[in-house]
Amino acid sequence: MTVRVLLADDQTLVRAAFAMLVESAPDMEVVGQAATGREAVELARRERADLIVMDIRMPDLDGIEATRVIAADEDLAGVKVLVLTTYDTDEHIVDALRAGASGFLVKDTRPADLLDAIRTVAAGEALLSPGPTARLIARFLRNPAPLPSAGGPECLSDREREVLTLVARGLNNTEIADALGLSPLTAKTHVSRIMGKVGARDRAQLVIVAYESGLVSPGRCEVGVLRPGPRATRRGAAGTGRQ
């Protein structure tokens, strides 16, 4: 299966570099390039991309608002958004996740890790792994803006709360299954049911729900930006399923 990628960044050279990298992968193709968030929304509707690599800071409509528009459009329900950040200098990461982004990465990520990130998010996994920006996310989640949902962790069973806690720690379905003595299919089923109960669009929003509800707290469970390293590479290579 070929992942159809849309690139959104206001810097022409950045887009060109990303386009060359994406096109070099046999399982990906670039279906469009946008210089503004508004262009990204229009191209997403026209080209039916599977995934958008979205810069946060763009003119006309920034990446956060563009992500919010895309996430709210039922016709674009299958489109994933991978947000770009300038690492610790960008304080809009949580807003992007609340808006519907499925993950984020830093602009100085190694080329191979960017391709792994695209595969991970396209496969339905949230790109949330332990890293230095956990402090940044935790700081902003201390003053939460509630995520619209059908319910909170109080509507979950004890087992579902355990699963949600592990999702918030960045574990994938296989790792959750290992931790709880379940089959990967059962873990995936639990994650799907939790999404439905709390009204989350994907695993990234489950992390936000877990933090904002107090089910997990800063220091106990950490999330962060994809950084080069064995765990990030393995996670990208082993993305499982659509949940």
mmCIF file of C-alpha atoms in Angstrom:
data_model
loop_
_atom_site.group_PDB
_atom_site.id
_atom_site.type_symbol
_atom_site.label_atom_id
_atom_site.label_comp_id
_atom_site.label_asym_id
_atom_site.label_seq_id
_atom_site.Cartn_x
_atom_site.Cartn_y
_atom_site.Cartn_z
ATOM 1 C CA MET A 1 0.000 0.000 0.000
ATOM 2 C CA THR A 2 1.338 3.419 -0.986
ATOM 3 C CA VAL A 3 0.963 6.231 1.555
ATOM 4 C CA ARG A 4 -0.273 9.406 -0.130
ATOM 5 C CA VAL A 5 1.488 12.323 1.570
ATOM 6 C CA LEU A 6 0.647 16.032 1.511
ATOM 7 C CA LEU A 7 3.353 18.467 2.633
ATOM 8 C CA ALA A 8 2.377 21.772 4.266
ATOM 9 C CA ASP A 9 5.128 24.280 5.091
ATOM 10 C CA ASP A 10 5.559 27.931 4.188
ATOM 11 C CA GLN A 11 9.243 27.451 3.368
ATOM 12 C CA THR A 12 9.732 26.350 -0.232
ATOM 13 C CA LEU A 13 13.123 24.751 0.381
ATOM 14 C CA VAL A 14 11.818 22.756 3.333
ATOM 15 C CA ARG A 15 8.926 21.435 1.251
ATOM 16 C CA ALA A 16 11.265 20.564 -1.603
ATOM 17 C CA ALA A 17 13.627 18.676 0.701
ATOM 18 C CA PHE A 18 10.776 16.743 2.311
ATOM 19 C CA ALA A 19 9.292 15.987 -1.102
ATOM 20 C CA MET A 20 12.569 14.502 -2.349
ATOM 21 C CA LEU A 21 12.853 12.386 0.783
ATOM 22 C CA VAL A 22 9.278 11.103 0.661
ATOM 23 C CA GLU A 23 9.479 10.324 -3.048
ATOM 24 C CA SER A 24 12.644 8.300 -2.409
ATOM 25 C CA ALA A 25 10.605 5.811 -0.356
ATOM 26 C CA PRO A 26 9.038 3.041 -2.464
ATOM 27 C CA ASP A 27 5.903 2.960 -0.295
ATOM 28 C CA MET A 28 5.120 6.696 -0.401
ATOM 29 C CA GLU A 29 4.210 9.410 -2.868
ATOM 30 C CA VAL A 30 3.759 13.171 -2.569
ATOM 31 C CA VAL A 31 0.309 14.171 -3.818
ATOM 32 C CA GLY A 32 0.541 17.886 -3.088
ATOM 33 C CA GLN A 33 2.418 20.743 -1.457
ATOM 34 C CA ALA A 34 0.856 23.653 0.431
ATOM 35 C CA ALA A 35 2.389 26.934 1.606
ATOM 36 C CA THR A 36 -0.474 27.824 3.980
ATOM 37 C CA GLY A 37 -2.888 26.008 6.225
ATOM 38 C CA ARG A 38 -5.798 26.980 4.009
ATOM 39 C CA GLU A 39 -4.073 25.475 0.986
ATOM 40 C CA ALA A 40 -3.451 22.319 3.017
ATOM 41 C CA VAL A 41 -7.159 21.968 3.782
ATOM 42 C CA GLU A 42 -8.121 22.537 0.146
ATOM 43 C CA LEU A 43 -5.538 20.049 -1.136
ATOM 44 C CA ALA A 44 -6.545 17.473 1.475
ATOM 45 C CA ARG A 45 -10.102 17.613 0.173
ATOM 46 C CA ARG A 46 -9.047 17.490 -3.471
ATOM 47 C CA GLU A 47 -6.187 14.979 -3.377
ATOM 48 C CA ARG A 48 -7.477 12.664 -0.629
ATOM 49 C CA ALA A 49 -4.080 12.328 1.027
ATOM 50 C CA ASP A 50 -3.598 9.651 3.660
ATOM 51 C CA LEU A 51 -1.332 11.845 5.768
ATOM 52 C CA ILE A 52 -0.370 15.509 6.007
ATOM 53 C CA VAL A 53 3.014 16.623 7.301
ATOM 54 C CA MET A 54 1.879 19.947 8.779
ATOM 55 C CA ASP A 55 4.038 22.847 9.903
ATOM 56 C CA ILE A 56 2.543 24.778 12.821
ATOM 57 C CA ARG A 57 3.558 28.292 11.876
ATOM 58 C CA MET A 58 2.149 29.239 8.483
ATOM 59 C CA PRO A 59 0.420 32.348 7.107
ATOM 60 C CA ASP A 60 -3.294 32.686 6.300
ATOM 61 C CA LEU A 61 -4.293 29.702 8.456
ATOM 62 C CA ASP A 62 -1.782 28.143 10.820
ATOM 63 C CA GLY A 63 -1.204 24.422 11.140
ATOM 64 C CA ILE A 64 -3.253 24.069 14.323
ATOM 65 C CA GLU A 65 -6.373 25.653 12.824
ATOM 66 C CA ALA A 66 -5.887 23.702 9.598
ATOM 67 C CA THR A 67 -5.669 20.502 11.629
ATOM 68 C CA ARG A 68 -8.848 21.423 13.500
ATOM 69 C CA VAL A 69 -10.728 22.016 10.236
ATOM 70 C CA ILE A 70 -9.526 18.715 8.783
ATOM 71 C CA ALA A 71 -10.387 16.753 11.937
ATOM 72 C CA ALA A 72 -13.904 18.225 11.961
ATOM 73 C CA ASP A 73 -14.594 17.316 8.320
ATOM 74 C CA GLU A 74 -16.346 13.925 8.147
ATOM 75 C CA ASP A 75 -15.222 13.512 4.538
ATOM 76 C CA LEU A 76 -11.598 13.672 5.748
ATOM 77 C CA ALA A 77 -12.035 11.284 8.663
ATOM 78 C CA GLY A 78 -9.247 9.008 7.439
ATOM 79 C CA VAL A 79 -6.662 11.757 6.972
ATOM 80 C CA LYS A 80 -3.870 11.720 9.567
ATOM 81 C CA VAL A 81 -1.904 14.832 10.540
ATOM 82 C CA LEU A 82 1.735 14.733 11.611
ATOM 83 C CA VAL A 83 2.695 18.137 13.004
ATOM 84 C CA LEU A 84 6.135 19.706 12.675
ATOM 85 C CA THR A 85 7.635 21.562 15.620
ATOM 86 C CA THR A 86 10.858 23.427 16.289
ATOM 87 C CA TYR A 87 11.382 21.316 19.418
ATOM 88 C CA ASP A 88 11.307 23.068 22.830
ATOM 89 C CA THR A 89 10.798 26.512 21.275
ATOM 90 C CA ASP A 90 7.306 25.625 20.049
ATOM 91 C CA GLU A 91 4.629 25.783 22.730
ATOM 92 C CA HIS A 92 1.659 24.797 20.550
ATOM 93 C CA ILE A 93 2.180 21.044 20.550
ATOM 94 C CA VAL A 94 -0.659 20.278 22.956
ATOM 95 C CA ASP A 95 -3.018 22.560 21.030
ATOM 96 C CA ALA A 96 -2.167 20.628 17.870
ATOM 97 C CA LEU A 97 -2.927 17.304 19.566
ATOM 98 C CA ARG A 98 -6.198 18.649 20.932
ATOM 99 C CA ALA A 99 -7.069 19.867 17.431
ATOM 100 C CA GLY A 100 -6.720 16.346 16.077
ATOM 101 C CA ALA A 101 -3.077 15.787 15.152
ATOM 102 C CA SER A 102 -1.949 12.185 15.491
ATOM 103 C CA GLY A 103 1.577 13.084 16.514
ATOM 104 C CA PHE A 104 4.454 15.458 16.084
ATOM 105 C CA LEU A 105 8.136 15.476 15.258
ATOM 106 C CA VAL A 106 10.965 17.960 15.206
ATOM 107 C CA LYS A 107 12.245 19.580 12.050
ATOM 108 C CA ASP A 108 15.792 18.358 12.630
ATOM 109 C CA THR A 109 14.703 14.707 12.736
ATOM 110 C CA ARG A 110 16.920 12.392 10.715
ATOM 111 C CA PRO A 111 15.550 11.523 7.245
ATOM 112 C CA ALA A 112 15.052 7.845 8.043
ATOM 113 C CA ASP A 113 13.163 8.738 11.225
ATOM 114 C CA LEU A 114 10.860 11.087 9.308
ATOM 115 C CA LEU A 115 9.919 8.261 6.961
ATOM 116 C CA ASP A 116 9.361 5.951 9.941
ATOM 117 C CA ALA A 117 7.179 8.627 11.534
ATOM 118 C CA ILE A 118 5.030 8.873 8.422
ATOM 119 C CA ARG A 119 4.595 5.093 8.336
ATOM 120 C CA THR A 120 3.770 4.997 12.049
ATOM 121 C CA VAL A 121 1.057 7.645 11.894
ATOM 122 C CA ALA A 122 -0.348 6.373 8.582
ATOM 123 C CA ALA A 123 -0.720 2.942 10.199
ATOM 124 C CA GLY A 124 -2.874 4.433 12.941
ATOM 125 C CA GLU A 125 -0.339 4.651 15.758
ATOM 126 C CA ALA A 126 0.107 7.869 17.720
ATOM 127 C CA LEU A 127 3.622 9.266 17.476
ATOM 128 C CA LEU A 128 4.111 9.777 21.205
ATOM 129 C CA SER A 129 7.237 8.336 22.754
ATOM 130 C CA PRO A 130 9.285 9.169 25.852
ATOM 131 C CA GLY A 131 11.483 12.218 25.289
ATOM 132 C CA PRO A 132 12.712 15.590 26.550
ATOM 133 C CA THR A 133 9.543 17.497 25.606
ATOM 134 C CA ALA A 134 7.499 15.602 28.191
ATOM 135 C CA ARG A 135 8.135 18.558 30.492
ATOM 136 C CA LEU A 136 6.700 20.938 27.917
ATOM 137 C CA ILE A 137 3.521 18.916 27.442
ATOM 138 C CA ALA A 138 3.072 18.366 31.162
ATOM 139 C CA ARG A 139 3.365 22.098 31.859
ATOM 140 C CA PHE A 140 0.581 22.993 29.473
ATOM 141 C CA LEU A 141 -1.666 20.166 30.603
ATOM 142 C CA ARG A 142 -1.677 21.571 34.123
ATOM 143 C CA ASN A 143 -4.039 24.249 32.798
ATOM 144 C CA PRO A 144 -6.194 22.128 30.503
ATOM 145 C CA ALA A 145 -8.772 23.209 27.972
ATOM 146 C CA PRO A 146 -11.129 20.207 28.069
ATOM 147 C CA LEU A 147 -11.160 18.025 24.982
ATOM 148 C CA PRO A 148 -14.732 17.554 23.691
ATOM 149 C CA SER A 149 -15.660 13.959 24.366
ATOM 150 C CA ALA A 150 -18.538 11.609 25.016
ATOM 151 C CA GLY A 151 -17.173 10.851 28.453
ATOM 152 C CA GLY A 152 -14.071 10.558 30.589
ATOM 153 C CA PRO A 153 -12.181 7.733 32.283
ATOM 154 C CA GLU A 154 -14.987 7.463 34.822
ATOM 155 C CA CYS A 155 -17.060 5.730 32.108
ATOM 156 C CA LEU A 156 -14.385 3.086 31.606
ATOM 157 C CA SER A 157 -13.980 -0.311 33.219
ATOM 158 C CA ASP A 158 -10.979 -0.989 35.444
ATOM 159 C CA ARG A 159 -9.278 -2.903 32.619
ATOM 160 C CA GLU A 160 -9.951 -0.072 30.162
ATOM 161 C CA ARG A 161 -8.452 2.422 32.589
ATOM 162 C CA GLU A 162 -5.338 0.239 32.782
ATOM 163 C CA VAL A 163 -5.125 0.172 29.002
ATOM 164 C CA LEU A 164 -5.620 3.940 28.753
ATOM 165 C CA THR A 165 -2.816 4.488 31.262
ATOM 166 C CA LEU A 166 -0.465 2.419 29.130
ATOM 167 C CA VAL A 167 -1.533 4.251 25.969
ATOM 168 C CA ALA A 168 -0.636 7.490 27.749
ATOM 169 C CA ARG A 169 2.821 6.062 28.409
ATOM 170 C CA GLY A 170 3.298 5.622 24.670
ATOM 171 C CA LEU A 171 2.929 1.830 24.487
ATOM 172 C CA ASN A 172 1.626 0.257 21.291
ATOM 173 C CA ASN A 173 -0.893 -2.581 21.188
ATOM 174 C CA THR A 174 1.706 -5.346 21.335
ATOM 175 C CA GLU A 175 3.443 -3.744 24.324
ATOM 176 C CA ILE A 176 0.103 -3.233 26.099
ATOM 177 C CA ALA A 177 -0.752 -6.869 25.500
ATOM 178 C CA ASP A 178 2.590 -7.982 26.944
ATOM 179 C CA ALA A 179 2.198 -5.748 29.984
ATOM 180 C CA LEU A 180 -1.310 -6.957 30.816
ATOM 181 C CA GLY A 181 -1.076 -10.576 29.692
ATOM 182 C CA LEU A 182 -3.516 -10.087 26.809
ATOM 183 C CA SER A 183 -3.464 -10.958 23.135
ATOM 184 C CA PRO A 184 -2.608 -8.070 20.761
ATOM 185 C CA LEU A 185 -6.102 -8.351 19.264
ATOM 186 C CA THR A 186 -7.707 -7.980 22.701
ATOM 187 C CA ALA A 187 -5.514 -4.959 23.441
ATOM 188 C CA LYS A 188 -6.519 -3.396 20.118
ATOM 189 C CA THR A 189 -10.191 -4.070 20.891
ATOM 190 C CA HIS A 190 -9.852 -2.347 24.267
ATOM 191 C CA VAL A 191 -8.217 0.688 22.648
ATOM 192 C CA SER A 192 -11.018 0.919 20.063
ATOM 193 C CA ARG A 193 -13.703 0.731 22.739
ATOM 194 C CA ILE A 194 -11.982 3.375 24.837
ATOM 195 C CA MET A 195 -11.854 5.720 21.840
ATOM 196 C CA GLY A 196 -15.571 5.274 21.327
ATOM 197 C CA LYS A 197 -16.433 5.823 24.985
ATOM 198 C CA VAL A 198 -14.411 9.019 25.435
ATOM 199 C CA GLY A 199 -14.975 10.354 21.906
ATOM 200 C CA ALA A 200 -11.298 10.407 20.955
ATOM 201 C CA ARG A 201 -10.272 10.537 17.297
ATOM 202 C CA ASP A 202 -7.073 8.552 17.772
ATOM 203 C CA ARG A 203 -4.439 7.485 20.290
ATOM 204 C CA ALA A 204 -2.939 10.957 20.516
ATOM 205 C CA GLN A 205 -6.220 12.306 21.853
ATOM 206 C CA LEU A 206 -6.421 9.392 24.277
ATOM 207 C CA VAL A 207 -3.150 10.635 25.775
ATOM 208 C CA ILE A 208 -4.647 14.105 26.212
ATOM 209 C CA VAL A 209 -7.779 12.625 27.830
ATOM 210 C CA ALA A 210 -5.642 10.611 30.250
ATOM 211 C CA TYR A 211 -3.670 13.675 31.333
ATOM 212 C CA GLU A 212 -6.563 16.122 31.486
ATOM 213 C CA SER A 213 -8.721 13.770 33.524
ATOM 214 C CA GLY A 214 -5.958 13.196 36.062
ATOM 215 C CA LEU A 215 -5.789 9.465 35.312
ATOM 216 C CA VAL A 216 -2.084 10.013 34.766
ATOM 217 C CA SER A 217 -0.040 12.945 35.940
ATOM 218 C CA PRO A 218 3.229 14.622 34.895
ATOM 219 C CA GLY A 219 6.163 12.622 36.146
ATOM 220 C CA ARG A 220 4.312 9.305 36.206
ATOM 221 C CA CYS A 221 3.703 8.928 32.481
ATOM 222 C CA GLU A 222 5.650 10.802 29.881
ATOM 223 C CA VAL A 223 5.137 11.582 26.226
ATOM 224 C CA GLY A 224 7.394 13.462 23.891
ATOM 225 C CA VAL A 225 8.639 14.135 20.414
ATOM 226 C CA LEU A 226 10.129 11.447 18.213
ATOM 227 C CA ARG A 227 13.886 11.643 18.543
ATOM 228 C CA PRO A 228 16.475 9.522 16.775
ATOM 229 C CA GLY A 229 17.015 6.271 18.650
ATOM 230 C CA PRO A 230 16.296 2.555 18.775
ATOM 231 C CA ARG A 231 12.859 2.874 20.399
ATOM 232 C CA ALA A 232 11.595 5.434 17.894
ATOM 233 C CA THR A 233 12.893 3.410 14.965
ATOM 234 C CA ARG A 234 11.423 0.174 16.278
ATOM 235 C CA ARG A 235 8.064 1.794 16.947
ATOM 236 C CA GLY A 236 7.940 3.207 13.468
ATOM 237 C CA ALA A 237 8.809 -0.103 11.903
ATOM 238 C CA ALA A 238 6.306 -2.013 13.978
ATOM 239 C CA GLY A 239 3.192 0.177 13.748
ATOM 240 C CA THR A 240 0.259 -2.164 14.149
ATOM 241 C CA GLY A 241 -3.189 -1.848 12.695
ATOM 242 C CA ARG A 242 -5.372 1.186 12.336
ATOM 243 C CA GLN A 243 -5.909 1.689 16.057
#
